[in-house]
Amino acid sequence: MPRYIINIGSLYGILPAGVERLRGKAMSAVETIGDAWLAIDDAGTISGYGAMAELDRTVLAAPGVEVDDAQGGSVLPAFCDSHTHIIYAGSREQEFEDKIRGLSYAEIAKRGGGILNSVDRLRMADEDTLYAGAMERAREVMLKGTGALEIKSGYGLSTADELKMLRVARRIAADSPLEVKTTFLGAHAVPREYIGRQEEYVELICREMLPAVAAEGLADYVDVFCDEGFFTVGDTDKILNAAARYGLRPKIHANELACSGGVQVGVAHEALSVDHLERMGAAEIAAMRGGRTVATMLPGASFFLGMPYAPAREAIDAGLTVALASDYNPGSSPSGDMRFVMALGCIRMHITPEESLNAVTINGAAAMDLSGRIGSITVGKAASLIVTKAVPGLAFVPYAYNTPIFTHIYLKGHKLCCNI
Ligand code: NIG
Ligand code: FE
């Protein structure tokens, strides 16, 4: 049924078709129409928008047309969360308490906790149990305004368990109105049974896991945790070369714990994105300047782990394409709230509300190679939208970061009610 949303106080995030990303200074603009309408067609795509004063109101009375009155509320593109680990079993509040007592993320990992803790639990869980838990998180983030989601494996670390995770991710894609991209992260950590034999584990990834993942068509992208204490630049290079044979583009974890060379190896492999970047200096920024790799920053992990924040301000000033994502996972960021991510971008990374919105919409879409389908108000893109109560302006969204102002979410034209 065609649908019109009318009386939109401000329609934010309009972009012409063909704009895939916003770099540097361009991130500071959010094109807006005040007192607007937007039309959604039967296929769940945006079919038009404009100012109320110019709307031919006879279309609203046509048979079968549904009309939603936004009553002066705003409309924004749905969030594009380009980095998550939402498939996991159990939670890790024990480590949360260890952190409160002063242990670092790296120390917890060294003691066999951290990622390996989630691996133990995931291996014991069957696919349906994992699906139920991950779907609950997917529903949670949809109601918080997320319309596109990247989902990683990486808590299986055996061929069978990695495949199990990726099958769950594909099921979420099939059963929800989200746009979903899946990423194979076999190189998230060295599993217990390979400790001391890291090279052999890298071989297993290249010789067995990647071919199996590719044979079932389960992954869109490949990831490696290229960081101190995890995988080296050499390991990363090997895995990315092997993945390229199956057409899997990299999106890698880099420079969370140290200046690991992860950024440079990611750029050399034309990664779609390099993610985390809490340790990033002039050399890393220079390596990314002018390239197509998106700098994806995860302020929720910095917040939760008490780490430094990635230098978003400097990266934008240097002309990079910056995206912000949630990193939703049980160890370093147990939240998929992209509005809070926007707020952390503003408060802790000194980026403006406009830059922050672009970082969680069009640039997040670019980091998933989805900007042709989602991430802005553009005719022909998915009608994946957030509708708010009447708010004073865009800055109110990250400013009042915990006030329930989202009234409805549309995902590919399906309307969800936020019950506020
Ligand atoms: O992105 N840093 C590596 N991986 C995840 C954390 C995973 C975990 O602790 O379970 C991250 O922060
Ligand atoms: Fe992550």
Short mmCIF file of C-alpha atoms and ligand atoms in Angstrom, two decimals:
data_model
loop_
_atom_site.label_atom_id
_atom_site.label_comp_id
_atom_site.label_asym_id
_atom_site.label_seq_id
_atom_site.Cartn_x
_atom_site.Cartn_y
_atom_site.Cartn_z
CA MET A 1 0.00 0.00 0.00
CA PRO A 2 1.52 3.40 -0.91
CA ARG A 3 2.01 5.57 2.13
CA TYR A 4 2.56 9.27 2.75
CA ILE A 5 4.13 10.69 5.86
CA ILE A 6 2.92 14.26 6.12
CA ASN A 7 3.53 17.24 8.40
CA ILE A 8 7.18 16.34 8.99
CA GLY A 9 8.72 19.16 11.03
CA SER A 10 12.17 18.59 9.50
CA LEU A 11 13.19 15.96 6.99
CA TYR A 12 16.91 15.43 7.59
CA GLY A 13 19.61 13.66 5.60
CA ILE A 14 18.58 14.29 2.00
CA LEU A 15 21.22 13.34 -0.58
CA PRO A 16 21.16 13.15 -4.36
CA ALA A 17 21.30 9.64 -5.85
CA GLY A 18 24.84 8.45 -6.47
CA VAL A 19 26.47 9.98 -3.38
CA GLU A 20 28.15 7.00 -1.76
CA ARG A 21 29.93 8.67 1.13
CA LEU A 22 30.73 12.05 2.65
CA ARG A 23 34.37 12.85 3.26
CA GLY A 24 35.92 15.43 5.53
CA LYS A 25 34.26 18.84 5.30
CA ALA A 26 31.31 17.43 3.37
CA MET A 27 30.32 15.61 6.55
CA SER A 28 29.27 18.88 8.17
CA ALA A 29 26.23 19.39 5.92
CA VAL A 30 22.85 17.75 6.47
CA GLU A 31 20.39 18.82 3.80
CA THR A 32 17.00 19.42 5.36
CA ILE A 33 13.50 20.39 4.27
CA GLY A 34 11.21 21.98 6.87
CA ASP A 35 7.46 21.20 6.92
CA ALA A 36 7.82 18.25 4.58
CA TRP A 37 6.19 15.07 3.25
CA LEU A 38 7.68 11.79 2.15
CA ALA A 39 6.11 9.00 0.07
CA ILE A 40 6.79 5.27 0.33
CA ASP A 41 5.83 2.90 -2.48
CA ASP A 42 4.59 -0.70 -2.36
CA ALA A 43 8.13 -2.03 -2.61
CA GLY A 44 9.08 -0.20 0.59
CA THR A 45 11.24 2.40 -1.14
CA ILE A 46 11.19 6.17 -0.94
CA SER A 47 9.24 7.36 -3.97
CA GLY A 48 9.19 11.10 -3.35
CA TYR A 49 9.49 13.90 -0.83
CA GLY A 50 9.11 17.64 -0.71
CA ALA A 51 7.61 20.62 1.08
CA MET A 52 4.01 20.38 2.32
CA ALA A 53 3.26 23.67 0.58
CA GLU A 54 3.96 21.99 -2.75
CA LEU A 55 2.11 18.72 -2.13
CA ASP A 56 -0.85 17.99 -4.37
CA ARG A 57 -3.20 16.86 -1.60
CA THR A 58 -5.50 14.96 -3.93
CA VAL A 59 -2.91 12.12 -3.86
CA LEU A 60 -3.65 11.62 -0.17
CA ALA A 61 -7.30 10.83 -0.90
CA ALA A 62 -6.56 8.30 -3.66
CA PRO A 63 -7.92 4.80 -2.98
CA GLY A 64 -5.60 2.59 -0.96
CA VAL A 65 -3.24 5.36 0.10
CA GLU A 66 -2.27 5.35 3.79
CA VAL A 67 -1.44 8.63 5.43
CA ASP A 68 0.67 9.00 8.59
CA ASP A 69 0.71 12.40 10.23
CA ALA A 70 4.12 13.09 11.83
CA GLN A 71 2.55 16.05 13.69
CA GLY A 72 5.65 18.18 13.40
CA GLY A 73 8.05 15.39 14.35
CA SER A 74 11.26 14.93 12.39
CA VAL A 75 12.30 12.18 10.01
CA LEU A 76 15.88 10.92 9.69
CA PRO A 77 17.41 8.07 7.71
CA ALA A 78 17.63 4.87 9.81
CA PHE A 79 21.04 4.16 11.33
CA CYS A 80 23.52 1.97 9.45
CA ASP A 81 25.51 0.05 12.06
CA SER A 82 28.50 -1.28 10.15
CA HIS A 83 30.25 -3.25 12.92
CA THR A 84 28.56 -5.67 15.32
CA HIS A 85 29.03 -9.05 16.95
CA ILE A 86 25.39 -9.67 17.95
CA ILE A 87 25.57 -13.46 17.72
CA TYR A 88 26.79 -14.76 21.07
CA ALA A 89 25.76 -17.00 23.94
CA GLY A 90 25.73 -15.73 27.51
CA SER A 91 26.95 -12.43 28.86
CA ARG A 92 30.26 -11.36 30.41
CA GLU A 93 29.43 -9.29 33.47
CA GLN A 94 32.11 -11.15 35.44
CA GLU A 95 34.73 -9.43 33.27
CA PHE A 96 32.85 -6.18 33.72
CA GLU A 97 33.48 -6.54 37.43
CA ASP A 98 37.13 -7.49 36.79
CA LYS A 99 37.49 -4.28 34.78
CA ILE A 100 35.97 -2.27 37.60
CA ARG A 101 38.65 -3.77 39.84
CA GLY A 102 41.32 -2.52 37.44
CA LEU A 103 42.14 -5.28 34.94
CA SER A 104 42.56 -4.14 31.33
CA TYR A 105 40.92 -5.73 28.28
CA ALA A 106 44.31 -7.12 27.23
CA GLU A 107 44.95 -8.59 30.71
CA ILE A 108 41.56 -10.28 30.75
CA ALA A 109 42.27 -11.75 27.30
CA LYS A 110 45.70 -13.00 28.44
CA ARG A 111 44.09 -14.88 31.32
CA GLY A 112 41.96 -16.79 28.79
CA GLY A 113 38.89 -14.65 29.40
CA GLY A 114 37.53 -12.20 26.90
CA ILE A 115 36.77 -13.52 23.46
CA LEU A 116 37.67 -17.12 24.43
CA ASN A 117 35.10 -17.01 27.19
CA SER A 118 32.42 -16.30 24.57
CA VAL A 119 33.90 -19.01 22.33
CA ASP A 120 33.43 -21.66 25.04
CA ARG A 121 29.79 -20.72 25.42
CA LEU A 122 29.02 -20.36 21.76
CA ARG A 123 30.41 -23.80 20.97
CA MET A 124 27.94 -25.31 23.43
CA ALA A 125 24.93 -23.48 21.99
CA ASP A 126 22.90 -24.86 19.11
CA GLU A 127 21.98 -22.82 16.08
CA ASP A 128 18.37 -22.19 17.11
CA THR A 129 19.35 -20.95 20.57
CA LEU A 130 21.89 -18.60 19.03
CA TYR A 131 19.32 -17.42 16.52
CA ALA A 132 16.79 -16.64 19.25
CA GLY A 133 19.31 -14.54 21.23
CA ALA A 134 20.67 -12.71 18.21
CA MET A 135 17.19 -12.04 16.85
CA GLU A 136 16.20 -10.52 20.17
CA ARG A 137 19.17 -8.12 19.87
CA ALA A 138 18.29 -7.43 16.23
CA ARG A 139 14.74 -6.50 17.29
CA GLU A 140 16.12 -4.34 20.07
CA VAL A 141 18.29 -2.32 17.69
CA MET A 142 15.55 -2.03 15.07
CA LEU A 143 13.38 -0.33 17.68
CA LYS A 144 16.31 1.97 18.43
CA GLY A 145 16.42 3.05 14.80
CA THR A 146 18.90 0.72 13.12
CA GLY A 147 18.01 -0.17 9.55
CA ALA A 148 21.23 -1.81 8.34
CA LEU A 149 23.49 -4.08 10.29
CA GLU A 150 26.80 -5.81 9.73
CA ILE A 151 27.06 -9.07 11.71
CA LYS A 152 30.37 -10.84 12.31
CA SER A 153 31.25 -14.39 13.20
CA GLY A 154 34.32 -14.84 15.42
CA TYR A 155 33.12 -16.62 18.54
CA GLY A 156 33.24 -20.07 16.93
CA LEU A 157 36.89 -20.33 15.88
CA SER A 158 36.36 -23.82 14.46
CA THR A 159 35.02 -24.44 10.99
CA ALA A 160 31.74 -25.89 12.20
CA ASP A 161 31.12 -23.17 14.79
CA GLU A 162 32.02 -20.31 12.47
CA LEU A 163 29.62 -21.71 9.87
CA LYS A 164 26.96 -22.03 12.58
CA MET A 165 27.31 -18.34 13.42
CA LEU A 166 27.19 -17.23 9.80
CA ARG A 167 24.08 -19.31 9.14
CA VAL A 168 22.42 -17.52 12.04
CA ALA A 169 23.42 -14.17 10.53
CA ARG A 170 21.93 -15.15 7.17
CA ARG A 171 18.71 -16.23 8.91
CA ILE A 172 18.43 -12.83 10.57
CA ALA A 173 18.85 -11.25 7.15
CA ALA A 174 16.08 -13.43 5.73
CA ASP A 175 13.66 -12.99 8.64
CA SER A 176 13.92 -9.25 9.35
CA PRO A 177 13.37 -6.02 7.46
CA LEU A 178 17.00 -5.06 8.13
CA GLU A 179 19.64 -4.79 5.45
CA VAL A 180 22.25 -7.27 6.72
CA LYS A 181 25.85 -7.89 5.67
CA THR A 182 27.79 -10.80 7.14
CA THR A 183 31.50 -10.93 7.89
CA PHE A 184 33.70 -13.98 8.51
CA LEU A 185 35.95 -13.25 11.51
CA GLY A 186 37.71 -16.58 12.03
CA ALA A 187 40.78 -14.55 12.98
CA HIS A 188 39.20 -12.99 16.05
CA ALA A 189 41.49 -14.83 18.49
CA VAL A 190 43.58 -17.99 18.53
CA PRO A 191 41.34 -20.71 20.01
CA ARG A 192 42.55 -22.55 23.11
CA GLU A 193 43.38 -25.72 21.19
CA TYR A 194 45.78 -23.75 18.94
CA ILE A 195 47.49 -21.63 21.60
CA GLY A 196 51.22 -21.65 20.82
CA ARG A 197 50.40 -22.75 17.27
CA GLN A 198 49.10 -19.50 15.80
CA GLU A 199 50.60 -20.16 12.36
CA GLU A 200 48.74 -23.44 12.10
CA TYR A 201 45.50 -21.70 13.04
CA VAL A 202 46.06 -19.11 10.31
CA GLU A 203 46.61 -22.02 7.91
CA LEU A 204 43.33 -23.59 9.07
CA ILE A 205 41.53 -20.34 8.34
CA CYS A 206 43.02 -20.13 4.86
CA ARG A 207 42.83 -23.79 3.87
CA GLU A 208 39.61 -24.94 5.51
CA MET A 209 37.45 -22.19 6.94
CA LEU A 210 37.49 -19.72 4.05
CA PRO A 211 36.70 -22.35 1.40
CA ALA A 212 33.85 -23.72 3.56
CA VAL A 213 32.40 -20.27 4.18
CA ALA A 214 32.64 -19.44 0.48
CA ALA A 215 31.14 -22.77 -0.60
CA GLU A 216 27.96 -22.01 1.35
CA GLY A 217 27.99 -18.33 0.35
CA LEU A 218 27.71 -17.34 3.99
CA ALA A 219 29.89 -14.22 4.14
CA ASP A 220 30.01 -10.92 2.31
CA TYR A 221 33.25 -9.77 3.92
CA VAL A 222 36.30 -10.97 5.86
CA ASP A 223 37.73 -9.54 9.08
CA VAL A 224 40.94 -10.04 11.08
CA PHE A 225 41.70 -8.69 14.55
CA CYS A 226 45.08 -7.23 13.57
CA ASP A 227 46.40 -6.02 16.88
CA GLU A 228 48.99 -6.55 19.57
CA GLY A 229 48.48 -9.94 21.22
CA PHE A 230 46.11 -11.11 18.47
CA PHE A 231 47.01 -11.40 14.75
CA THR A 232 50.09 -9.86 13.13
CA VAL A 233 50.31 -7.86 9.92
CA GLY A 234 51.82 -10.98 8.30
CA ASP A 235 48.88 -13.16 9.42
CA THR A 236 46.46 -10.51 8.23
CA ASP A 237 48.12 -10.25 4.84
CA LYS A 238 47.93 -14.02 4.40
CA ILE A 239 44.26 -14.24 5.39
CA LEU A 240 43.22 -11.28 3.24
CA ASN A 241 45.05 -12.72 0.22
CA ALA A 242 43.31 -16.06 0.73
CA ALA A 243 39.93 -14.35 1.16
CA ALA A 244 40.41 -12.29 -2.01
CA ARG A 245 40.33 -15.54 -4.00
CA TYR A 246 36.73 -15.92 -2.88
CA GLY A 247 35.86 -12.28 -3.56
CA LEU A 248 35.61 -11.42 0.15
CA ARG A 249 36.56 -7.79 0.75
CA PRO A 250 38.15 -6.93 4.08
CA LYS A 251 36.66 -4.95 6.95
CA ILE A 252 39.24 -5.28 9.67
CA HIS A 253 39.73 -4.68 13.39
CA ALA A 254 42.83 -2.49 13.61
CA ASN A 255 44.69 -0.31 16.06
CA GLU A 256 42.50 -0.84 19.11
CA LEU A 257 45.33 -1.84 21.41
CA ALA A 258 48.42 -0.54 19.61
CA CYS A 259 49.63 1.09 16.39
CA SER A 260 49.61 -2.40 14.92
CA GLY A 261 50.11 -1.72 11.22
CA GLY A 262 46.50 -2.85 10.80
CA VAL A 263 45.44 0.38 9.14
CA GLN A 264 48.21 0.15 6.55
CA VAL A 265 47.62 -3.51 5.74
CA GLY A 266 43.88 -2.85 5.45
CA VAL A 267 44.43 0.05 3.08
CA ALA A 268 46.90 -2.03 1.03
CA HIS A 269 44.15 -4.63 0.57
CA GLU A 270 41.57 -1.95 -0.31
CA ALA A 271 39.53 -2.76 2.77
CA LEU A 272 36.00 -1.44 2.78
CA SER A 273 36.74 -0.18 6.27
CA VAL A 274 39.32 -0.30 9.03
CA ASP A 275 37.62 -0.30 12.40
CA HIS A 276 38.37 0.76 15.99
CA LEU A 277 41.37 3.10 15.42
CA GLU A 278 41.75 4.13 19.05
CA ARG A 279 45.52 4.18 18.42
CA MET A 280 45.91 6.25 15.35
CA GLY A 281 48.63 8.77 14.57
CA ALA A 282 49.69 10.94 11.64
CA ALA A 283 51.06 7.91 9.73
CA GLU A 284 47.72 6.11 9.88
CA ILE A 285 45.78 9.20 8.84
CA ALA A 286 48.20 9.77 5.97
CA ALA A 287 47.80 6.14 4.86
CA MET A 288 44.05 6.61 4.57
CA ARG A 289 43.95 10.05 2.95
CA GLY A 290 42.46 10.04 -0.55
CA GLY A 291 41.63 6.30 -0.41
CA ARG A 292 38.28 4.56 -0.39
CA THR A 293 38.67 2.77 2.95
CA VAL A 294 36.20 4.07 5.54
CA ALA A 295 37.60 4.93 9.00
CA THR A 296 35.05 3.26 11.28
CA MET A 297 35.24 4.30 14.92
CA LEU A 298 33.52 2.58 17.84
CA PRO A 299 33.09 5.03 20.70
CA GLY A 300 30.88 2.61 22.63
CA ALA A 301 33.92 0.36 23.15
CA SER A 302 36.04 3.29 24.35
CA PHE A 303 33.25 4.27 26.72
CA PHE A 304 32.79 0.78 28.09
CA LEU A 305 36.46 -0.17 28.38
CA GLY A 306 37.69 3.27 29.45
CA MET A 307 40.03 3.41 26.45
CA PRO A 308 41.07 6.49 24.50
CA TYR A 309 38.57 7.60 21.86
CA ALA A 310 39.58 7.32 18.20
CA PRO A 311 40.57 10.71 16.74
CA ALA A 312 37.42 11.39 14.74
CA ARG A 313 37.90 15.15 14.73
CA GLU A 314 41.42 14.92 13.30
CA ALA A 315 40.35 12.28 10.78
CA ILE A 316 37.47 14.42 9.49
CA ASP A 317 39.71 17.50 9.37
CA ALA A 318 42.18 15.44 7.33
CA GLY A 319 39.43 14.70 4.80
CA LEU A 320 38.73 11.05 5.69
CA THR A 321 35.38 9.29 5.46
CA VAL A 322 34.47 8.59 9.08
CA ALA A 323 31.72 6.19 10.15
CA LEU A 324 30.63 5.44 13.70
CA ALA A 325 29.33 2.01 14.67
CA SER A 326 28.19 0.30 17.86
CA ASP A 327 30.51 -2.78 18.03
CA TYR A 328 27.60 -4.45 19.88
CA ASN A 329 29.23 -7.46 21.63
CA PRO A 330 29.32 -9.02 25.10
CA GLY A 331 32.90 -8.03 25.97
CA SER A 332 33.69 -4.49 24.90
CA SER A 333 30.38 -2.88 24.00
CA PRO A 334 27.19 -4.50 25.28
CA SER A 335 24.98 -1.95 23.56
CA GLY A 336 23.74 -1.44 20.02
CA ASP A 337 22.27 2.00 20.70
CA MET A 338 23.36 4.10 17.74
CA ARG A 339 21.86 7.26 19.16
CA PHE A 340 24.18 6.90 22.14
CA VAL A 341 27.02 6.29 19.67
CA MET A 342 26.10 9.59 17.99
CA ALA A 343 26.13 11.31 21.37
CA LEU A 344 29.56 9.89 22.26
CA GLY A 345 30.80 11.11 18.88
CA CYS A 346 29.70 14.62 19.78
CA ILE A 347 30.62 14.62 23.46
CA ARG A 348 33.87 12.66 23.48
CA MET A 349 35.15 12.95 19.90
CA HIS A 350 34.20 16.59 19.33
CA ILE A 351 32.28 16.06 16.14
CA THR A 352 29.16 18.06 15.41
CA PRO A 353 25.62 16.62 15.43
CA GLU A 354 25.59 16.92 11.62
CA GLU A 355 28.90 15.05 11.26
CA SER A 356 27.68 12.52 13.74
CA LEU A 357 24.44 11.88 11.80
CA ASN A 358 26.37 11.41 8.56
CA ALA A 359 28.78 9.05 10.36
CA VAL A 360 25.93 6.77 11.48
CA THR A 361 23.95 6.89 8.23
CA ILE A 362 25.53 7.38 4.80
CA ASN A 363 29.10 6.64 5.90
CA GLY A 364 28.00 3.57 7.86
CA ALA A 365 26.24 2.43 4.69
CA ALA A 366 29.45 3.04 2.72
CA ALA A 367 31.35 0.86 5.21
CA MET A 368 28.98 -2.00 4.24
CA ASP A 369 28.92 -1.14 0.53
CA LEU A 370 25.22 -0.42 0.94
CA SER A 371 25.01 3.26 0.13
CA GLY A 372 23.12 2.60 -3.09
CA ARG A 373 20.29 1.14 -1.02
CA ILE A 374 20.14 2.91 2.33
CA GLY A 375 21.70 5.68 4.43
CA SER A 376 19.97 8.84 3.22
CA ILE A 377 16.69 10.32 2.11
CA THR A 378 16.99 9.61 -1.60
CA VAL A 379 14.31 8.52 -4.07
CA GLY A 380 14.78 4.81 -4.82
CA LYS A 381 16.48 3.95 -1.52
CA ALA A 382 14.85 1.83 1.17
CA ALA A 383 12.22 3.65 3.19
CA SER A 384 14.18 2.88 6.37
CA LEU A 385 13.49 5.87 8.54
CA ILE A 386 13.25 7.18 12.08
CA VAL A 387 10.29 9.37 13.04
CA THR A 388 10.68 11.51 16.15
CA LYS A 389 8.41 13.60 18.32
CA ALA A 390 8.63 17.33 17.57
CA VAL A 391 12.17 18.34 18.55
CA PRO A 392 13.88 21.74 18.49
CA GLY A 393 16.51 20.69 15.95
CA LEU A 394 18.90 17.95 14.88
CA ALA A 395 21.28 18.59 17.79
CA PHE A 396 18.51 17.55 20.20
CA VAL A 397 18.89 13.93 19.01
CA PRO A 398 22.41 13.37 20.46
CA TYR A 399 22.02 16.05 23.15
CA ALA A 400 19.02 14.47 24.89
CA TYR A 401 20.56 11.10 24.15
CA ASN A 402 18.41 9.11 26.51
CA THR A 403 15.07 10.88 26.16
CA PRO A 404 12.60 8.63 24.32
CA ILE A 405 11.81 10.75 21.27
CA PHE A 406 11.61 8.08 18.56
CA THR A 407 7.94 7.35 17.91
CA HIS A 408 8.11 5.08 14.85
CA ILE A 409 10.70 3.29 12.81
CA TYR A 410 10.06 2.34 9.19
CA LEU A 411 12.24 -0.47 7.84
CA LYS A 412 11.89 -1.01 4.08
CA GLY A 413 8.44 0.52 4.49
CA HIS A 414 7.38 -1.72 7.42
CA LYS A 415 6.19 0.43 10.28
CA LEU A 416 7.30 -0.38 13.84
CA CYS A 417 5.89 1.47 16.80
CA CYS A 418 8.34 2.50 19.54
CA ASN A 419 5.60 2.57 22.21
CA ILE A 420 6.47 5.87 23.81
O1 NIG B 1 35.49 -5.22 18.50
N1 NIG B 1 38.36 -6.16 19.62
C1 NIG B 1 37.98 -7.24 19.21
N2 NIG B 1 36.74 -7.72 19.18
C2 NIG B 1 35.61 -7.14 19.81
C3 NIG B 1 35.47 -7.54 21.21
C4 NIG B 1 34.98 -8.88 21.32
C5 NIG B 1 34.84 -9.38 22.71
O2 NIG B 1 35.47 -8.87 23.66
O3 NIG B 1 34.07 -10.33 22.82
C6 NIG B 1 35.63 -5.64 19.64
O4 NIG B 1 35.75 -4.88 20.59
FE FE B 2 34.45 -5.50 16.99
#
